[in-house]
């Protein structure tokens, strides 16, 4: 099996079996199976000497359902049980051949583990900077235990020693090993889903605000903690804001998608009520209809709005007593500004009293017939071009732009 490293999951063994368990008995069975397949051999020091390290991972997933937000959140934790094979001195073990090769690999990985522990201890003590190189990849053991040694975890090491005076040097070495390990400082933090964490904090804030509101009897009460006054209405506003945020963050993907579609429909309806037809990819119009198209000095805004003309189209402000088909709210626009009529395939425009409307630079004083490509200026800032093409109209009229309409007013 090969050890790989994922940018999110960290080091892992490719092809390693992951089995579901429901009880401790299931776990115990897997541990027994692992021990049975573990390499064990006899040496002069131990009749059943471990010839390999063993790592047993238990991944625990806690699923919680929040009745208030109707959300399911998960917390995942990995518990690693590691049994390290002891270091060996070949002069005492009498190992040879394969046993010597196995012992050499064990000692190499334990030496690398010692170097990793020493580096992490120096970093924790401030002897080395946080960016110091830690040789995790020098052995498979330290690579797999990367998260346990210097990551987001709590780690406990149990060192076993021998009471025999013949093993004094090994006992002393083991104690030094353990002493270095306990100097490593890891700050374990629960990694929560960002969305779930925000919802949890908002719920705590909502409960606090509700408790504070229920404990106060008047509209304004003395706040002894601050020495000032707390407005009950302000607390209610904060509570409403927090509850609104919880509702928004708790929405499922389907609910968010449905709400987005509703917003799009409302926007299109609002634009249609104003007489506007707008497309995200630019103007796409019905060639058989008459319409006004906006002109603007900014190329990004020029010819981006289409106002379709009905048989009778009223132009004015949204505050007019009579609902206006095309609503313009800029300077110089009267509540009822002008009327555009379509009769027998011809477009006519009639001004209202005291309303400034210009056609091709001339102030409109009476009802006139509009031609394809005419420029209309309403109020101080609204520039339009008329589309009412008829057979035989010249194509040049479509090239009338904002610059031309502005020069005509000069």
Coordinates of C-alpha atoms in Angstrom, one line a residue:
X1 CA 0.0 0.0 0.0
X2 CA 1.2 3.5 -0.9
X3 CA 1.0 6.6 1.3
X4 CA -0.5 9.6 -0.4
X5 CA -1.2 13.2 0.7
X6 CA -4.4 15.1 0.0
X7 CA -4.5 18.9 0.4
X8 CA -7.6 18.7 2.5
X9 CA -7.6 15.1 3.9
X10 CA -3.9 15.1 4.7
X11 CA -1.8 11.9 4.5
X12 CA -3.7 8.7 3.8
X13 CA -3.0 5.1 2.8
X14 CA -4.2 4.4 -0.8
X15 CA -6.5 1.4 -1.0
X16 CA -6.8 1.0 2.8
X17 CA -10.0 -0.7 3.9
X18 CA -12.6 1.5 5.7
X19 CA -15.3 -0.6 7.5
X20 CA -18.4 0.5 9.3
X21 CA -18.8 -0.5 12.9
X22 CA -21.8 -0.2 15.3
X23 CA -20.4 -1.3 18.6
X24 CA -17.2 -1.9 20.6
X25 CA -17.4 -5.6 19.8
X26 CA -17.2 -4.8 16.0
X27 CA -14.1 -2.6 16.8
X28 CA -12.5 -5.4 18.9
X29 CA -13.0 -7.9 16.1
X30 CA -11.1 -5.7 13.7
X31 CA -8.3 -5.1 16.2
X32 CA -7.9 -8.8 16.6
X33 CA -7.8 -9.4 12.8
X34 CA -5.1 -6.7 12.6
X35 CA -3.1 -8.3 15.3
X36 CA -3.3 -11.7 13.7
X37 CA -1.9 -10.3 10.4
X38 CA 0.8 -8.4 12.1
X39 CA 4.4 -9.6 11.7
X40 CA 5.7 -11.2 14.9
X41 CA 9.0 -13.1 15.4
X42 CA 11.1 -14.4 18.2
X43 CA 14.4 -12.8 19.3
X44 CA 16.7 -13.3 22.2
X45 CA 14.9 -10.5 24.2
X46 CA 11.3 -11.3 23.3
X47 CA 9.6 -14.5 22.2
X48 CA 6.9 -12.5 20.4
X49 CA 8.7 -9.4 19.2
X50 CA 6.7 -7.0 17.0
X51 CA 8.4 -6.6 13.7
X52 CA 6.3 -3.6 12.6
X53 CA 4.4 -0.6 13.9
X54 CA 0.6 -0.7 13.9
X55 CA -1.8 2.2 13.4
X56 CA -5.6 1.6 14.0
X57 CA -7.8 4.6 13.0
X58 CA -11.3 5.1 14.3
X59 CA -13.3 7.8 12.5
X60 CA -16.3 9.0 14.6
X61 CA -19.1 11.0 12.9
X62 CA -21.6 12.8 15.1
X63 CA -24.8 13.9 13.2
X64 CA -27.0 16.4 14.9
X65 CA -30.4 17.7 13.8
X66 CA -31.4 21.2 14.8
X67 CA -35.2 21.4 15.1
X68 CA -35.2 25.2 15.0
X69 CA -33.3 25.6 11.8
X70 CA -34.2 22.1 10.3
X71 CA -30.5 21.6 9.5
X72 CA -28.3 18.5 9.9
X73 CA -24.7 19.2 10.9
X74 CA -21.8 16.8 11.3
X75 CA -18.8 16.7 13.5
X76 CA -16.0 14.3 12.5
X77 CA -13.1 13.2 14.6
X78 CA -10.3 10.7 14.0
X79 CA -8.9 8.6 16.9
X80 CA -5.6 7.0 16.1
X81 CA -4.3 4.1 18.2
X82 CA -0.6 3.6 17.5
X83 CA 1.5 0.7 18.8
X84 CA 5.2 1.4 18.1
X85 CA 7.6 -1.5 17.9
X86 CA 10.5 -1.1 20.4
X87 CA 14.0 -0.1 19.3
X88 CA 16.5 -2.9 19.2
X89 CA 20.2 -3.4 19.8
X90 CA 21.4 -6.2 17.6
X91 CA 24.0 -7.2 20.2
X92 CA 21.2 -8.1 22.6
X93 CA 18.5 -9.4 20.2
X94 CA 20.8 -11.6 18.3
X95 CA 18.8 -10.8 15.2
X96 CA 20.1 -11.8 11.8
X97 CA 18.9 -12.0 8.2
X98 CA 15.3 -10.8 7.8
X99 CA 15.0 -10.1 11.5
X100 CA 18.0 -7.8 11.3
X101 CA 16.6 -6.0 8.3
X102 CA 13.2 -5.6 10.1
X103 CA 14.9 -4.3 13.2
X104 CA 16.9 -1.8 11.1
X105 CA 13.8 -0.4 9.5
X106 CA 12.1 -0.1 12.9
X107 CA 15.1 1.8 14.4
X108 CA 15.2 4.1 11.3
X109 CA 11.5 5.0 11.6
X110 CA 11.9 5.6 15.4
X111 CA 15.0 7.8 14.9
X112 CA 13.0 9.9 12.4
X113 CA 10.1 10.0 14.9
X114 CA 12.6 11.3 17.5
X115 CA 13.9 14.0 15.1
X116 CA 10.3 15.1 14.4
X117 CA 9.5 15.2 18.1
X118 CA 12.7 17.2 18.9
X119 CA 11.9 19.7 16.1
X120 CA 8.3 20.2 17.3
X121 CA 9.5 20.5 20.9
X122 CA 12.0 23.2 19.8
X123 CA 9.3 25.1 17.9
X124 CA 7.0 24.9 21.0
X125 CA 9.8 26.2 23.2
X126 CA 10.6 29.1 20.8
X127 CA 14.0 27.7 19.9
X128 CA 13.0 27.4 16.3
X129 CA 10.6 29.5 14.2
X130 CA 7.1 28.2 13.3
X131 CA 8.3 27.8 9.7
X132 CA 11.1 25.4 10.6
X133 CA 11.3 22.3 8.5
X134 CA 9.8 19.2 10.2
X135 CA 11.0 15.9 8.5
X136 CA 7.6 14.2 8.5
X137 CA 8.2 12.5 5.1
X138 CA 11.5 10.9 6.1
X139 CA 9.5 7.8 7.2
X140 CA 6.1 6.3 6.5
X141 CA 5.4 6.3 10.2
X142 CA 5.9 10.0 10.8
X143 CA 4.1 10.9 7.6
X144 CA 1.0 9.0 8.7
X145 CA 1.2 10.5 12.2
X146 CA 1.7 14.1 10.9
X147 CA -1.7 15.3 12.1
X148 CA -1.3 13.5 15.4
X149 CA 2.1 14.9 16.2
X150 CA 1.9 18.5 15.1
X151 CA -1.6 19.0 13.8
X152 CA -5.0 19.8 15.2
X153 CA -5.1 17.0 17.8
X154 CA -4.7 15.9 21.4
X155 CA -2.0 13.2 21.7
X156 CA -1.1 11.0 24.6
X157 CA 2.1 8.9 24.6
X158 CA 2.6 5.9 26.9
X159 CA 6.3 4.9 27.2
X160 CA 7.0 1.4 28.5
X161 CA 10.3 0.7 30.3
X162 CA 12.0 -2.4 31.7
X163 CA 12.8 -2.6 35.5
X164 CA 15.8 -4.8 34.8
X165 CA 19.2 -3.1 35.4
X166 CA 20.5 -4.8 32.3
X167 CA 18.2 -2.5 30.3
X168 CA 19.3 0.7 32.0
X169 CA 20.5 2.4 28.8
X170 CA 17.3 1.5 26.9
X171 CA 15.1 2.8 29.8
X172 CA 17.0 6.1 30.0
X173 CA 16.7 6.6 26.3
X174 CA 13.0 5.9 26.4
X175 CA 12.5 8.4 29.2
X176 CA 14.4 11.1 27.3
X177 CA 12.2 10.2 24.3
X178 CA 9.0 10.7 26.3
X179 CA 10.3 13.9 27.9
X180 CA 10.9 15.5 24.5
X181 CA 7.4 14.4 23.4
X182 CA 5.6 16.0 26.3
X183 CA 7.1 19.4 25.4
X184 CA 5.1 19.5 22.2
X185 CA 2.2 21.9 22.5
X186 CA -0.8 21.3 20.3
X187 CA -3.9 23.5 20.4
X188 CA -6.8 21.3 19.4
X189 CA -9.7 23.3 17.9
X190 CA -13.1 21.9 16.8
X191 CA -13.4 22.5 13.0
X192 CA -17.0 23.4 12.4
X193 CA -18.8 24.0 9.1
X194 CA -18.6 27.8 8.7
X195 CA -22.3 28.1 8.0
X196 CA -23.3 25.9 11.0
X197 CA -21.0 27.9 13.3
X198 CA -22.6 31.2 12.3
X199 CA -26.1 29.8 12.8
X200 CA -25.1 28.5 16.2
X201 CA -23.7 31.9 17.2
X202 CA -26.8 33.7 15.9
X203 CA -29.1 31.3 17.8
X204 CA -27.2 32.1 21.0
X205 CA -27.5 35.8 20.3
X206 CA -31.3 35.4 19.7
X207 CA -31.7 33.5 23.0
X208 CA -29.7 36.3 24.8
X209 CA -31.8 39.0 23.3
X210 CA -35.1 37.2 24.1
X211 CA -34.0 36.7 27.6
X212 CA -33.0 40.4 27.9
X213 CA -36.3 41.5 26.5
X214 CA -38.4 39.3 28.8
X215 CA -36.5 40.6 31.8
X216 CA -37.3 44.3 31.0
X217 CA -40.7 45.7 31.7
X218 CA -40.8 49.2 30.1
X219 CA -39.9 50.8 26.8
X220 CA -36.7 52.2 28.3
X221 CA -34.9 50.6 31.3
X222 CA -31.7 51.3 33.2
X223 CA -28.8 49.2 32.2
X224 CA -26.7 48.7 35.3
X225 CA -23.9 46.9 33.4
X226 CA -23.1 49.9 31.2
X227 CA -24.5 52.7 33.2
X228 CA -26.6 53.9 30.3
X229 CA -30.1 53.2 28.9
X230 CA -31.3 50.4 26.7
X231 CA -34.1 50.9 24.2
X232 CA -36.5 48.0 24.0
X233 CA -37.3 48.8 20.4
X234 CA -33.6 48.6 19.5
X235 CA -33.4 45.2 21.2
X236 CA -36.4 44.0 19.2
X237 CA -34.8 45.3 16.0
X238 CA -31.6 43.4 16.7
X239 CA -33.6 40.3 17.5
X240 CA -35.5 40.5 14.2
X241 CA -32.3 41.0 12.3
X242 CA -30.7 37.9 13.9
X243 CA -33.8 35.8 13.3
X244 CA -33.8 36.9 9.7
X245 CA -30.2 36.0 9.2
X246 CA -30.8 32.5 10.8
X247 CA -33.7 32.0 8.4
X248 CA -31.5 33.0 5.4
X249 CA -28.5 30.8 6.4
X250 CA -30.8 27.8 7.2
X251 CA -32.4 27.8 3.8
X252 CA -31.7 24.7 1.7
X253 CA -30.3 24.8 -1.8
X254 CA -33.8 24.2 -3.3
X255 CA -35.3 27.0 -1.2
X256 CA -32.6 29.4 -2.3
X257 CA -33.1 28.4 -5.9
X258 CA -36.8 29.0 -5.6
X259 CA -36.3 32.4 -4.0
X260 CA -33.9 33.4 -6.8
X261 CA -36.5 32.5 -9.4
X262 CA -39.1 34.6 -7.5
X263 CA -36.8 37.6 -7.4
X264 CA -36.1 37.3 -11.1
X265 CA -39.8 37.3 -11.8
X266 CA -40.5 40.3 -9.6
X267 CA -37.7 42.3 -11.3
X268 CA -39.0 41.4 -14.8
X269 CA -42.5 42.4 -13.7
X270 CA -41.2 45.7 -12.2
X271 CA -39.4 46.5 -15.5
X272 CA -42.4 45.6 -17.6
X273 CA -44.5 47.9 -15.5
X274 CA -42.0 50.7 -16.3
X275 CA -42.2 49.7 -20.0
X276 CA -38.7 48.4 -20.1
X277 CA -37.4 45.3 -21.9
X278 CA -33.9 44.3 -20.9
X279 CA -31.7 41.3 -21.7
X280 CA -28.6 40.2 -19.9
X281 CA -26.7 39.7 -23.1
X282 CA -27.7 43.1 -24.6
X283 CA -30.7 44.3 -26.5
X284 CA -32.9 41.6 -28.2
X285 CA -36.0 43.1 -29.6
X286 CA -39.0 42.1 -31.7
X287 CA -38.4 43.6 -35.1
X288 CA -42.2 43.9 -35.8
X289 CA -42.8 46.2 -32.8
X290 CA -42.3 50.0 -32.3
X291 CA -40.1 51.0 -29.4
X292 CA -37.8 53.7 -27.9
X293 CA -34.2 52.7 -27.2
X294 CA -32.0 54.7 -24.8
X295 CA -29.0 56.7 -25.7
X296 CA -26.2 57.3 -23.3
X297 CA -22.7 58.8 -23.3
X298 CA -21.4 55.7 -21.5
X299 CA -20.9 52.9 -24.0
X300 CA -21.7 50.3 -21.3
X301 CA -25.2 51.9 -20.8
X302 CA -25.9 53.0 -24.4
X303 CA -28.7 51.1 -26.1
X304 CA -29.3 48.8 -23.2
X305 CA -33.0 49.7 -22.4
X306 CA -36.0 49.2 -24.7
X307 CA -39.4 50.8 -24.1
X308 CA -42.0 49.1 -26.2
X309 CA -44.8 51.4 -27.5
X310 CA -48.5 50.5 -27.2
X311 CA -51.4 52.1 -29.0
X312 CA -51.4 54.8 -26.3
X313 CA -48.2 55.1 -24.2
X314 CA -48.1 57.5 -21.3
X315 CA -44.8 58.9 -20.3
X316 CA -44.2 60.6 -16.9
X317 CA -43.3 60.1 -13.3
X318 CA -44.3 57.2 -11.0
X319 CA -45.9 59.8 -8.7
X320 CA -48.5 60.8 -11.3
X321 CA -52.2 60.4 -10.5
X322 CA -52.6 58.3 -13.6
X323 CA -50.3 55.3 -13.8
X324 CA -47.6 56.0 -16.5
X325 CA -46.5 53.3 -19.0
X326 CA -43.0 54.6 -19.2
X327 CA -41.8 56.0 -15.8
X328 CA -38.9 58.5 -15.8
X329 CA -38.0 60.2 -12.5
X330 CA -35.1 62.4 -13.5
X331 CA -34.7 66.2 -13.4
X332 CA -37.1 68.1 -15.8
X333 CA -39.6 65.2 -16.1
X334 CA -43.2 66.2 -15.3
X335 CA -45.7 63.9 -13.6
X336 CA -47.5 63.6 -16.9
X337 CA -44.8 64.5 -19.5
X338 CA -46.1 63.4 -23.0
X339 CA -48.2 60.8 -24.9
X340 CA -47.0 58.6 -27.7
X341 CA -49.6 57.0 -29.9
X342 CA -49.5 54.4 -32.7
X343 CA -52.1 54.9 -35.4
X344 CA -52.3 53.0 -38.7
X345 CA -48.6 52.1 -38.5
X346 CA -47.5 55.6 -37.7
X347 CA -46.1 56.9 -34.4
X348 CA -47.2 60.3 -33.1
X349 CA -46.1 62.2 -30.0
X350 CA -48.0 64.9 -28.1
X351 CA -46.5 67.1 -25.4
X352 CA -48.1 68.0 -22.0
X353 CA -48.2 71.4 -20.5
X354 CA -44.9 72.8 -19.3
X355 CA -43.1 69.6 -20.2
X356 CA -39.8 69.9 -22.0
X357 CA -39.7 67.4 -24.9
X358 CA -37.3 67.8 -27.9
X359 CA -37.5 65.9 -31.2
X360 CA -34.3 66.1 -33.3
X361 CA -33.2 69.2 -31.2
X362 CA -36.5 71.1 -31.6
X363 CA -38.8 71.9 -28.7
X364 CA -42.1 70.0 -29.1
X365 CA -45.1 72.3 -29.0
X366 CA -47.8 70.2 -30.8
X367 CA -48.6 66.7 -31.8
X368 CA -46.3 65.5 -34.6
X369 CA -45.5 62.3 -36.6
X370 CA -42.3 60.6 -35.7
X371 CA -40.0 59.0 -38.3
X372 CA -37.7 56.0 -37.9
X373 CA -34.5 57.1 -36.2
X374 CA -35.8 60.4 -34.7
X375 CA -34.0 61.5 -31.5
X376 CA -36.2 62.4 -28.5
X377 CA -35.0 64.1 -25.4
X378 CA -37.3 64.2 -22.3
X379 CA -36.5 66.4 -19.4
X380 CA -32.8 67.1 -18.9
X381 CA -31.2 63.7 -19.1
X382 CA -33.3 61.2 -21.0
X383 CA -32.2 60.6 -24.6
X384 CA -34.0 58.1 -26.9
X385 CA -34.1 57.0 -30.5
X386 CA -37.3 55.9 -32.1
X387 CA -37.7 52.6 -33.9
X388 CA -40.7 52.6 -36.2
X389 CA -39.1 51.2 -39.4
X390 CA -41.2 51.1 -42.5
X391 CA -40.4 49.7 -46.0
X392 CA -38.1 52.1 -47.8
X393 CA -36.6 53.7 -44.6
X394 CA -32.9 54.4 -44.8
X395 CA -30.6 52.3 -42.7
X396 CA -28.5 55.3 -41.8
X397 CA -31.2 56.4 -39.4
X398 CA -30.2 53.6 -37.0
X399 CA -26.7 55.2 -36.6
X400 CA -28.1 58.2 -34.7
X401 CA -26.3 58.1 -31.4
X402 CA -26.1 60.1 -28.1
X403 CA -23.5 62.5 -29.5
X404 CA -25.7 63.5 -32.4
X405 CA -28.7 63.9 -30.1
X406 CA -26.7 66.2 -27.8
X407 CA -25.3 68.3 -30.7
X408 CA -28.9 68.9 -31.9
X409 CA -29.8 70.5 -28.6
X410 CA -26.8 73.0 -28.7

